[in-house]
Coordinates of C-alpha atoms and ligand atoms in Angstrom, one line a residue:
M62 CA 115.8 195.3 141.5
I63 CA 114.3 194.6 138.2
S64 CA 115.4 195.8 134.9
V65 CA 113.6 198.4 132.8
E66 CA 112.6 195.7 130.3
E67 CA 111.2 193.4 132.9
A68 CA 109.2 196.3 134.4
L69 CA 107.9 197.2 131.1
K70 CA 107.0 193.7 130.1
K71 CA 104.9 193.3 133.2
I72 CA 103.2 196.6 132.7
L73 CA 102.4 195.8 129.2
S74 CA 101.1 192.4 130.0
Y75 CA 98.3 194.1 132.0
V76 CA 97.1 196.5 129.3
E77 CA 94.9 195.6 126.4
V78 CA 94.3 197.1 123.0
L79 CA 91.0 199.1 123.5
E80 CA 87.9 198.6 121.4
P81 CA 87.3 200.6 118.1
E82 CA 85.0 203.6 117.7
R83 CA 83.8 205.3 114.5
K84 CA 84.4 209.0 114.2
P85 CA 85.0 211.8 111.8
I86 CA 88.3 211.4 109.8
L87 CA 89.6 214.8 111.3
D88 CA 89.5 213.6 114.7
C89 CA 91.4 210.3 114.0
L90 CA 94.8 211.9 113.7
G91 CA 97.4 209.6 115.1
Q92 CA 94.9 206.8 115.8
V93 CA 95.1 203.3 114.5
L94 CA 92.7 202.1 111.8
A95 CA 90.5 199.3 112.9
E96 CA 89.0 198.2 109.5
D97 CA 90.5 197.6 106.0
V98 CA 89.6 200.3 103.7
Y99 CA 88.8 199.4 100.1
S100 CA 88.1 201.8 97.4
T101 CA 84.7 201.8 95.7
I102 CA 85.9 204.4 93.1
D103 CA 88.6 205.0 90.8
I104 CA 90.9 207.9 91.5
P105 CA 91.1 209.9 89.2
P106 CA 87.7 208.9 88.0
L107 CA 88.5 209.7 84.5
D108 CA 91.5 210.2 82.3
N109 CA 92.5 213.8 82.7
S110 CA 94.9 216.4 82.1
A111 CA 97.9 217.0 84.2
M112 CA 98.7 220.4 82.7
D113 CA 97.0 223.5 81.3
G114 CA 97.3 223.1 77.4
Y115 CA 95.8 221.4 74.4
A116 CA 94.3 217.8 74.3
L117 CA 95.1 216.4 71.0
R118 CA 96.1 213.2 69.1
A119 CA 99.7 212.5 69.5
K120 CA 99.8 211.2 65.9
D121 CA 98.8 214.8 64.6
T122 CA 102.1 216.1 66.1
R123 CA 104.4 213.9 64.2
G124 CA 107.4 216.1 63.1
A125 CA 106.3 219.3 65.0
G126 CA 109.1 221.5 66.4
E127 CA 109.9 225.0 67.2
S128 CA 110.5 225.9 63.5
S129 CA 108.1 223.5 62.2
P130 CA 104.6 223.9 63.9
R131 CA 101.7 221.6 63.4
Y132 CA 98.6 223.6 63.1
L133 CA 95.4 222.0 64.6
A134 CA 91.9 223.5 64.5
V135 CA 90.8 224.5 68.0
V136 CA 87.2 223.1 68.4
G137 CA 86.5 223.8 72.1
E138 CA 87.5 224.2 75.6
V139 CA 87.1 222.2 78.7
A140 CA 87.7 223.5 82.3
A141 CA 88.3 221.3 85.6
G142 CA 84.9 220.3 87.0
S143 CA 83.2 220.1 83.6
M144 CA 82.8 217.4 81.0
P145 CA 84.1 217.9 77.3
T146 CA 81.1 218.4 74.9
K147 CA 83.2 217.6 71.8
E148 CA 85.6 215.0 70.6
V149 CA 89.0 215.5 69.2
R150 CA 88.9 214.4 65.6
P151 CA 92.1 214.1 63.5
G152 CA 93.5 217.6 62.9
T153 CA 91.7 219.2 65.8
A154 CA 92.5 220.1 69.5
I155 CA 90.6 221.1 72.4
R156 CA 92.0 223.6 74.9
I157 CA 92.1 221.9 78.3
M158 CA 92.7 222.9 81.9
T159 CA 94.6 220.9 84.6
G160 CA 92.3 218.3 86.2
A161 CA 89.7 218.5 83.3
P162 CA 88.6 215.1 81.7
L163 CA 90.3 214.4 78.5
P164 CA 88.0 214.6 75.6
E165 CA 87.1 211.6 73.6
G166 CA 89.5 211.0 70.8
A167 CA 92.4 212.7 72.6
D168 CA 95.4 210.8 73.8
A169 CA 97.8 213.5 74.8
V170 CA 98.0 217.0 76.2
V171 CA 100.6 219.6 75.0
Q172 CA 101.2 222.3 77.7
F173 CA 100.6 226.0 76.6
E174 CA 104.5 226.6 76.8
N175 CA 104.9 224.3 73.8
T176 CA 102.4 225.9 71.7
D177 CA 102.2 229.4 69.9
E178 CA 99.3 230.4 72.0
V179 CA 101.4 232.9 74.2
N180 CA 102.7 234.6 71.2
R181 CA 99.5 234.8 69.3
K182 CA 97.2 235.6 72.3
S183 CA 99.1 238.9 72.7
S184 CA 97.9 239.9 69.2
G185 CA 94.3 239.5 70.6
G186 CA 91.2 237.5 69.6
D187 CA 90.2 233.9 69.9
L188 CA 92.4 231.2 68.3
P189 CA 90.8 229.2 65.6
Q190 CA 93.7 227.2 65.4
I191 CA 96.8 226.5 67.4
G192 CA 100.4 225.8 66.4
I193 CA 102.0 222.9 68.3
L194 CA 105.7 223.3 68.7
C195 CA 106.8 219.8 70.0
Q196 CA 106.1 216.1 69.1
A197 CA 103.9 214.6 71.7
K198 CA 103.9 210.9 72.8
K199 CA 100.8 209.0 73.5
G200 CA 99.8 209.6 77.1
L201 CA 101.9 212.8 77.5
N202 CA 100.4 214.9 80.5
V203 CA 97.6 212.5 80.8
R204 CA 96.7 211.1 84.3
G205 CA 95.0 207.8 83.6
R206 CA 91.8 206.8 85.3
G207 CA 92.5 204.8 88.5
E208 CA 96.1 205.7 88.3
D209 CA 96.3 206.7 92.0
I210 CA 93.7 204.5 93.3
A211 CA 91.8 201.5 91.5
R212 CA 88.3 200.6 92.5
G213 CA 87.9 197.5 94.5
N214 CA 91.6 197.8 95.9
L215 CA 92.7 197.5 99.5
I216 CA 93.9 201.1 100.1
L217 CA 94.5 201.4 103.8
K218 CA 95.1 198.3 105.9
K219 CA 93.8 197.7 109.5
G220 CA 96.5 198.8 111.9
K221 CA 97.7 201.7 110.0
V222 CA 98.4 204.8 112.0
L223 CA 96.4 207.6 110.5
R224 CA 98.6 210.6 109.5
P225 CA 97.6 213.6 107.6
Q226 CA 98.2 211.8 104.3
E227 CA 96.1 208.9 105.1
I228 CA 93.4 211.4 106.3
G229 CA 93.6 212.9 103.0
V230 CA 93.4 209.5 101.2
L231 CA 90.2 208.6 103.3
A232 CA 88.8 212.0 102.1
S233 CA 89.6 211.3 98.5
L234 CA 87.7 208.1 98.9
G235 CA 84.8 209.9 99.9
R236 CA 84.6 208.8 103.5
S237 CA 83.9 211.2 106.2
T238 CA 84.4 208.7 109.1
A239 CA 86.9 205.9 110.0
L240 CA 86.8 203.0 112.5
V241 CA 89.8 203.6 114.8
I242 CA 91.1 202.2 118.0
R243 CA 89.8 204.6 120.8
R244 CA 92.0 206.8 122.7
P245 CA 92.6 205.6 126.3
I246 CA 91.2 207.9 129.1
V247 CA 94.2 208.3 131.5
A248 CA 93.3 209.6 135.1
I249 CA 96.2 211.6 136.6
L250 CA 96.7 212.2 140.3
A251 CA 99.4 214.1 142.1
T252 CA 100.0 213.2 145.6
G253 CA 101.7 215.2 148.4
D254 CA 100.7 217.6 151.4
E255 CA 103.2 220.0 150.0
L256 CA 101.3 220.6 146.8
I257 CA 99.1 223.5 145.8
G258 CA 97.5 224.3 142.5
V259 CA 99.2 226.6 139.8
D260 CA 96.7 229.4 140.5
Q261 CA 97.1 229.4 144.4
P262 CA 99.6 231.5 145.9
L263 CA 102.7 229.9 147.4
A264 CA 102.7 229.5 151.2
P265 CA 105.6 228.4 153.4
G266 CA 106.5 224.9 152.8
K267 CA 104.4 224.6 149.7
I268 CA 105.3 224.1 146.0
H269 CA 103.2 224.3 143.0
D270 CA 102.2 220.9 141.5
S271 CA 103.8 220.6 138.2
N272 CA 103.5 216.9 137.6
N273 CA 99.9 216.8 136.8
Y274 CA 100.6 219.1 134.1
T275 CA 103.7 217.5 132.6
I276 CA 101.9 214.1 132.7
A277 CA 98.7 215.3 131.3
A278 CA 100.5 217.0 128.5
E279 CA 102.5 213.8 127.8
V280 CA 99.2 211.7 127.7
S281 CA 97.8 214.1 125.1
R282 CA 100.9 214.1 123.0
Y283 CA 100.8 210.3 122.8
G284 CA 97.2 210.3 121.9
G285 CA 95.5 209.6 125.3
I286 CA 92.9 211.7 126.9
P287 CA 94.0 213.2 130.2
K288 CA 91.5 213.3 133.1
I289 CA 93.2 215.2 135.8
L290 CA 91.8 214.2 139.2
G291 CA 93.7 216.9 141.1
I292 CA 95.9 216.7 144.2
G293 CA 95.6 213.8 146.7
R294 CA 96.8 214.5 150.2
D295 CA 99.0 212.1 152.1
S296 CA 95.9 210.6 153.8
V297 CA 94.0 207.4 153.2
R298 CA 90.7 209.3 153.0
S299 CA 91.9 211.9 150.5
L300 CA 93.6 209.3 148.2
T301 CA 90.6 207.0 148.3
E302 CA 88.3 209.8 147.3
K303 CA 90.4 210.9 144.5
I304 CA 91.0 207.4 143.2
D305 CA 87.3 206.7 143.2
E306 CA 86.9 209.5 140.8
G307 CA 89.3 208.0 138.4
L308 CA 87.8 204.4 138.3
D309 CA 86.1 204.9 134.9
A310 CA 89.4 205.7 133.1
D311 CA 91.3 203.1 131.2
M312 CA 94.6 203.8 133.4
L313 CA 95.5 205.6 136.4
I314 CA 98.8 207.3 136.8
T315 CA 99.7 208.8 140.1
S316 CA 103.0 210.7 141.0
G317 CA 104.6 210.9 144.4
G318 CA 104.4 208.8 147.5
V319 CA 106.4 205.9 146.1
S320 CA 109.6 206.6 147.8
K321 CA 110.1 204.7 151.0
G322 CA 108.9 207.3 153.4
D323 CA 105.3 208.1 152.5
Y324 CA 104.5 205.2 150.2
D325 CA 102.6 203.3 152.8
I326 CA 99.5 205.3 152.4
V327 CA 99.3 204.8 148.7
K328 CA 100.1 201.3 149.2
D329 CA 97.4 200.7 151.8
V330 CA 94.9 202.5 149.7
L331 CA 95.6 200.6 146.5
A332 CA 95.9 197.2 148.2
E333 CA 92.4 197.7 149.5
H334 CA 91.2 198.3 145.9
G335 CA 93.2 195.5 144.2
E336 CA 96.8 194.4 144.1
V337 CA 99.9 196.4 144.0
G338 CA 103.5 195.8 143.4
F339 CA 106.3 198.0 144.6
W340 CA 109.3 197.8 142.4
T341 CA 112.8 198.9 142.5
V342 CA 113.7 199.5 138.8
C343 CA 117.2 199.5 137.8
M344 CA 117.2 202.9 136.4
K345 CA 118.2 206.5 137.3
P346 CA 116.4 208.7 137.8
G347 CA 113.2 206.8 138.7
K348 CA 114.1 203.9 141.0
P349 CA 110.9 203.6 142.9
L350 CA 107.9 202.8 140.7
A351 CA 104.6 201.2 141.8
F352 CA 102.4 199.2 139.5
G353 CA 99.1 197.8 140.5
I354 CA 95.7 196.7 139.3
I355 CA 92.8 198.2 140.9
K356 CA 89.5 196.1 140.7
K357 CA 86.4 197.9 139.5
T358 CA 82.9 197.0 138.3
E359 CA 81.8 198.5 135.2
G360 CA 78.1 197.6 133.9
G361 CA 78.0 194.9 136.4
R362 CA 81.2 193.3 135.1
E363 CA 84.4 193.3 137.0
K364 CA 87.2 195.0 135.4
K365 CA 90.9 196.0 136.1
L366 CA 92.2 199.4 136.1
P367 CA 96.0 199.4 135.6
H368 CA 97.7 201.9 137.9
L369 CA 101.2 203.2 137.4
G370 CA 102.7 205.0 140.4
L371 CA 105.5 207.3 139.3
P372 CA 108.0 208.8 141.5
G373 CA 107.3 212.5 142.7
N374 CA 110.4 214.2 141.6
P375 CA 109.4 216.1 138.3
V376 CA 112.3 214.8 136.3
S377 CA 111.8 211.2 137.4
S378 CA 108.2 211.2 136.8
M379 CA 108.7 212.3 133.4
I380 CA 111.4 209.9 132.6
T381 CA 109.5 207.0 134.0
F382 CA 106.4 208.2 132.1
E383 CA 108.4 208.0 128.9
Q384 CA 109.8 204.4 129.6
F385 CA 106.6 202.9 131.0
A386 CA 103.3 205.0 130.5
R387 CA 104.1 206.0 126.9
P388 CA 104.3 202.4 125.6
A389 CA 101.2 201.4 127.7
I390 CA 99.2 204.2 126.1
L391 CA 100.5 203.3 122.7
K392 CA 99.7 199.8 123.1
M393 CA 96.1 200.6 124.2
M394 CA 95.7 202.7 121.2
G395 CA 96.6 199.6 119.1
K396 CA 100.0 200.8 118.1
K397 CA 102.7 198.2 117.3
I398 CA 105.8 200.2 117.5
L399 CA 106.3 201.0 121.2
V400 CA 110.0 201.8 121.3
K401 CA 111.1 205.4 121.6
P402 CA 112.8 206.6 118.4
A403 CA 116.5 206.6 119.2
I404 CA 119.6 207.4 117.5
R405 CA 123.4 206.9 118.1
A406 CA 125.2 210.0 119.0
I407 CA 128.7 210.9 120.2
I408 CA 128.6 212.1 123.7
E409 CA 130.3 215.4 124.4
D410 CA 130.7 215.1 128.2
D411 CA 131.8 212.4 130.6
V412 CA 129.0 210.9 132.5
V413 CA 129.6 208.8 135.5
D414 CA 127.2 206.1 136.6
T415 CA 128.3 205.0 140.1
D416 CA 125.6 202.7 141.3
G417 CA 125.3 200.4 138.3
R418 CA 121.8 201.4 137.2
R419 CA 120.7 202.3 133.7
L420 CA 121.2 206.1 133.6
F421 CA 118.9 208.3 131.6
A422 CA 121.0 211.6 131.1
R423 CA 119.2 214.6 129.7
V424 CA 121.0 215.8 126.5
S425 CA 120.7 218.3 123.8
V426 CA 121.3 216.7 120.5
T427 CA 122.6 218.6 117.4
R428 CA 123.9 217.3 114.1
R429 CA 127.1 218.4 113.1
G430 CA 129.5 217.4 110.4
G431 CA 127.1 214.5 109.5
Q432 CA 127.1 213.1 113.0
Y433 CA 124.8 213.4 116.0
R434 CA 126.4 214.9 119.1
A435 CA 124.8 214.9 122.4
S436 CA 125.8 217.4 125.2
V437 CA 124.5 217.1 128.8
T438 CA 122.1 219.8 129.7
G439 CA 123.5 221.1 133.0
P440 CA 122.8 219.7 136.6
Q441 CA 121.0 216.4 136.5
G442 CA 119.2 216.5 139.9
S443 CA 115.9 214.7 139.6
G444 CA 114.1 217.8 140.8
I445 CA 115.7 220.1 138.1
L446 CA 112.8 220.2 135.5
T447 CA 114.5 222.9 133.5
S448 CA 117.3 220.4 132.6
M449 CA 114.5 218.6 130.9
A450 CA 113.3 221.7 129.3
K451 CA 116.7 222.2 127.7
A452 CA 117.0 218.7 126.6
N453 CA 115.7 217.0 123.3
G454 CA 117.0 213.5 124.2
L455 CA 117.7 211.1 126.9
A456 CA 121.1 209.4 126.5
V457 CA 121.0 205.9 127.7
I458 CA 124.1 204.9 129.8
P459 CA 123.8 201.0 130.0
E460 CA 123.7 199.6 133.6
N461 CA 126.9 198.4 135.2
S462 CA 128.9 200.5 132.6
K463 CA 130.3 202.9 135.2
G464 CA 129.5 205.7 132.8
V465 CA 130.7 206.9 129.4
K466 CA 133.6 209.2 128.5
A467 CA 133.3 212.2 126.2
G468 CA 133.8 210.8 122.6
D469 CA 132.0 207.6 123.3
M470 CA 128.9 206.6 121.1
V471 CA 125.8 206.4 123.0
E472 CA 122.2 205.5 122.3
V473 CA 120.0 208.5 122.7
Q474 CA 116.2 208.4 122.8
M475 CA 114.7 211.3 121.0
L476 CA 112.1 213.1 123.0
D477 CA 110.5 215.1 120.4
W478 CA 110.7 213.0 117.3
G479 CA 107.6 212.3 115.5
E480 CA 106.2 209.2 116.9
E481 CA 105.5 207.7 113.5
Q482 CA 109.1 207.5 112.9
G483 CA 108.9 204.3 114.7
E484 CA 106.5 203.1 112.0
V485 CA 109.5 202.1 110.0
E486 CA 110.4 199.1 112.0
T487 CA 114.2 198.7 112.6
L488 CA 115.3 195.3 112.6
P489 CA 118.0 194.3 115.0
I490 CA 121.2 193.8 113.2
V491 CA 124.3 192.4 114.8
S492 CA 127.5 191.7 112.7
I493 CA 130.0 189.1 113.8
V494 CA 133.5 190.4 112.8
G495 CA 136.9 189.1 113.3
K496 CA 140.2 188.2 111.6
S497 CA 140.4 185.7 108.9
Q498 CA 140.3 182.1 110.3
S499 CA 138.9 183.4 113.7
G500 CA 135.9 181.2 113.2
K501 CA 133.2 183.9 112.3
T502 CA 131.5 181.5 110.0
V503 CA 131.4 178.7 112.5
L504 CA 129.8 181.0 115.1
M505 CA 127.4 182.5 112.5
E506 CA 126.3 178.8 111.8
Q507 CA 125.8 178.1 115.6
L508 CA 124.1 181.2 116.2
I509 CA 121.6 180.8 113.4
A510 CA 120.6 177.5 114.6
E511 CA 120.3 178.6 118.1
F512 CA 118.1 181.6 117.2
K513 CA 116.1 179.2 115.1
R514 CA 115.7 176.9 117.9
R515 CA 114.4 179.8 120.2
G516 CA 111.8 180.5 117.5
Y517 CA 113.2 183.6 115.8
K518 CA 113.1 184.3 112.2
V519 CA 116.5 185.0 111.1
A520 CA 118.3 186.6 108.1
A521 CA 122.0 186.0 107.5
L522 CA 124.1 188.4 105.7
K523 CA 127.5 187.7 104.3
H524 CA 129.9 190.3 103.2
S525 CA 132.2 188.8 100.5
H526 CA 135.2 190.8 99.4
G527 CA 136.2 188.6 96.5
G528 CA 132.8 188.6 94.7
M529 CA 130.4 185.7 94.6
E530 CA 129.4 182.9 92.3
I531 CA 125.7 182.1 92.8
D532 CA 124.4 182.5 89.3
H533 CA 125.0 179.3 87.1
P534 CA 126.1 179.6 83.4
G535 CA 123.4 178.3 81.3
K536 CA 120.4 179.1 83.7
D537 CA 117.9 181.7 82.4
S538 CA 118.9 184.1 85.1
W539 CA 122.5 183.9 84.0
K540 CA 121.4 184.6 80.4
F541 CA 119.4 187.7 81.3
A542 CA 122.5 188.9 83.2
Q543 CA 124.8 188.1 80.2
A544 CA 122.4 190.1 78.0
G545 CA 123.0 193.1 80.2
S546 CA 120.1 193.4 82.7
D547 CA 121.2 195.5 85.7
A548 CA 119.3 193.2 88.0
V549 CA 117.8 189.7 87.9
L550 CA 115.1 188.4 90.2
V551 CA 114.2 184.8 90.3
S552 CA 111.2 183.9 92.1
S553 CA 109.8 180.5 92.8
P554 CA 107.0 179.2 95.1
D555 CA 109.5 178.8 97.9
K556 CA 112.5 181.1 97.3
L557 CA 113.3 184.5 96.0
A558 CA 116.8 185.6 94.6
F559 CA 117.8 188.9 93.9
I560 CA 121.0 189.6 92.1
K561 CA 121.8 193.3 91.4
K562 CA 124.8 194.8 89.8
L563 CA 126.8 197.2 92.0
N564 CA 129.4 199.8 91.4
H565 CA 130.2 200.3 95.1
D566 CA 130.1 198.2 98.3
L567 CA 126.9 198.7 100.1
N568 CA 126.7 199.2 103.8
I569 CA 124.1 197.3 105.9
E570 CA 121.7 200.2 106.0
E571 CA 121.6 200.3 102.4
I572 CA 121.0 196.5 102.1
M573 CA 118.2 196.3 104.7
P574 CA 115.4 197.8 102.8
I575 CA 115.7 194.9 100.3
V576 CA 115.6 192.2 103.1
G577 CA 112.3 193.2 104.4
P578 CA 110.9 193.7 107.8
E579 CA 109.5 190.3 108.5
F580 CA 112.6 189.1 110.3
D581 CA 113.4 189.1 114.0
L582 CA 117.0 189.4 113.7
V583 CA 119.8 189.9 111.2
L584 CA 123.1 188.3 111.6
A585 CA 125.7 189.7 109.4
E586 CA 129.2 188.2 109.0
G587 CA 131.9 190.8 108.2
F588 CA 130.9 194.5 107.5
R589 CA 133.4 195.6 110.1
K590 CA 133.1 199.1 108.9
S591 CA 129.3 199.4 109.4
K592 CA 127.7 201.3 112.3
T593 CA 125.4 198.6 113.4
P594 CA 126.4 196.5 116.6
K595 CA 129.3 194.4 116.2
I596 CA 130.7 191.4 118.0
E597 CA 134.3 190.4 117.4
V598 CA 135.6 186.8 117.5
H599 CA 139.0 186.8 119.0
R600 CA 141.3 183.7 119.0
K601 CA 144.5 183.5 121.1
E602 CA 146.4 181.9 118.5
L603 CA 146.0 184.9 116.0
G604 CA 147.4 187.3 118.5
D605 CA 146.2 189.6 121.3
D606 CA 145.0 192.4 119.2
L607 CA 141.6 192.9 117.8
L608 CA 140.4 193.6 114.4
C609 CA 138.2 196.6 115.6
S610 CA 138.9 199.1 118.3
P611 CA 137.1 198.1 121.4
E612 CA 134.9 201.0 121.6
E613 CA 133.3 199.9 118.5
L614 CA 132.4 196.6 119.8
S615 CA 129.4 195.4 121.8
A616 CA 131.2 192.2 123.0
I617 CA 134.1 190.1 122.1
V618 CA 133.9 186.3 121.9
T619 CA 137.2 184.9 122.9
D620 CA 139.0 181.7 123.8
G621 CA 141.5 183.7 125.8
S622 CA 141.1 186.7 128.2
L623 CA 141.6 190.4 127.1
D624 CA 142.5 193.4 129.1
T625 CA 139.3 195.5 128.1
D626 CA 136.2 196.7 129.6
R627 CA 134.1 195.3 126.8
A628 CA 131.8 192.3 127.6
Q629 CA 133.8 189.1 127.0
L630 CA 131.9 185.9 126.1
P631 CA 133.6 182.5 126.1
W632 CA 134.4 181.0 122.5
G633 CA 132.4 177.8 122.2
D634 CA 129.4 178.9 124.4
T635 CA 126.9 179.6 121.7
V636 CA 124.1 179.9 124.2
A637 CA 125.8 182.6 126.1
V638 CA 126.5 184.7 122.9
A639 CA 122.9 184.2 121.9
D640 CA 121.7 185.3 125.2
F641 CA 123.8 188.4 125.0
I642 CA 122.4 189.2 121.6
E643 CA 118.9 188.4 122.5
K644 CA 119.0 190.6 125.7
N645 CA 120.7 193.5 124.1
F646 CA 119.4 193.7 120.7
V647 CA 116.5 191.5 119.9
L648 CA 114.3 192.1 123.1
K649 CA 115.3 195.8 123.0
A650 CA 114.0 196.3 119.6
R651 CA 110.9 194.2 120.3
T652 CA 107.8 196.1 121.2
V653 CA 105.1 194.0 122.4
P654 CA 106.2 191.3 124.7
S655 CA 103.6 188.8 123.9
T656 CA 105.8 186.8 121.6
P657 CA 105.8 183.2 121.7
R658 CA 109.4 182.8 122.7
G659 CA 111.8 183.6 125.5
K660 CA 111.2 183.5 129.1
R661 CA 108.1 185.4 130.0
V662 CA 108.5 187.5 133.2
R663 CA 105.5 187.4 135.4
Ligands
AMP65 P1 107.7 211.9 146.8 O1 107.9 210.9 145.6 O2 106.1 212.0 147.0 O3 108.4 211.5 147.9 O4 108.2 213.2 146.3 C1 109.6 213.4 145.9 C2 109.7 214.9 145.5 O5 108.9 215.3 144.4 C3 109.4 215.9 146.6 O6 110.5 216.9 146.7 C4 108.1 216.3 146.2 O7 107.9 217.7 146.7 C5 108.3 216.5 144.7 N1 106.9 216.3 144.1 C6 106.1 215.4 144.3 N2 105.0 215.5 143.6 C7 105.1 216.7 142.9 C8 104.4 217.4 141.9 N3 103.2 216.9 141.5 N4 104.8 218.5 141.4 C9 106.1 219.0 141.7 N5 106.9 218.3 142.5 C10 106.4 217.0 143.2
MG66 MG1 105.0 212.8 148.5

């Protein structure tokens, strides 16, 4: 049996990022930009007005107020889309509309509401002069040229996933097309003698094929182009014919025929075309999974078509699709974040997991009292597709856990959350907690060194109850802080320090945005109240009790042995602790497995 992670790694190692294509921007939604986009223009192109009002010289409004209007001669008007024909000289103003270019000489715009125009308009007639009822500062209601986008700047970077706002930015730059990684064509084949099409009447022993539809919809949802090959019968000829029709695709996904009974046919057929692996994955539902490579020739060159053989049961095929096909499609599309958006939620039902496999339970997640709660959506048979229709998440019950009890915290993969949520890369964070004198700092030091040795980029975070002393009296930074600055940053060619005054203790989530995304792992010392994963250091000599309640902990590092179902790791065995953290947090958060470190599974 192989783990979900191992299966995914192998699959991903066989799929490649596809080549780019240039196409109209509106067709690029959700695709990855394959070029750096620089601006050849300033946006806005000219200084212009952010309000309907009067363009004037700020100086001329000195002393103006509700009861002391300053009168300026109105010398013209300018609407959006046209250029001013007059300039604003001292003592004059030009009526201006939002978006209209600021006339020469003007440096501010006072909106209608702060003039006497409304009162006086009601008495009819044009206004030869206007009363200004407030003092304007230079730049008031003026949008500066190039304020949004300055000419020559890099505006969208290669690798960016195009969302509606990026498509808008491209349009504002005057670009009608973009170079993006092309969408993969995914051939989809249902197999089974019992299957008939949706529009055929049911006959005894037959069922409508639903997998082709679920899978095609999933492929579209994640940005691929589905190519439904239809239904393959459980015969060598039928399967061969169908698979031949799908050879021009970028990936082939079949469903059914991978459970012990009828797999042989698919296996023979696929083996003839290439290589195939038949895996037992440590997950439920979805244990049997086939993955293979079909050799094909395209334009005289030999190419490889990855084939994913999903189980036939409708729920199993959808859940295995989510775990394996989705990341493969995203990788082909050039996306970097392949993990499914997940949250932590309180599970509201007991879930038993008897056979030690990772269980994906269909749940409905709601947010109540500031917390996510997940309740199981009825019978969990792998043929019960309606339980999937009722679900908006998959609770992940870890392997070898025997299950979870109502009230436990679980990780839930959100089925419908916007894919670009994943754009914000979440760093794996683990905090080392423990009683005072338990040896947290020693373990931190050893772990940092161990992860550095494994090639990771590590950030270490320390919680210090008693304040801290890192800013030395006499230094410039100290002088700035003494003078009252709320934050002091000191930057040198090889270090950055950031010292900010706080009025409350920050939690890890609030700190992380400052840390930045470039690290592989954040190790924190302390922060026992944080919701991030925690490992407690326990020492016999300090008593049998723990600082945290066991449910909150991912593991306990101890020099004794405790009566708890949490994972226990031996004190002194840094490698074991690092392995635990790497396996459960770092590699899980990791998206593309082609990283230089770690054991690579073949
Ligand atoms: P198999 O993996 O081929 O043994 O199929 C397992 C179960 O899933 C059987 O009950 C099949 O009838 C069912 N099944 C297989 N393919 C489909 C499909 N395309 N649509 C609906 N049910 C299917
Ligand atoms: Mg079958």
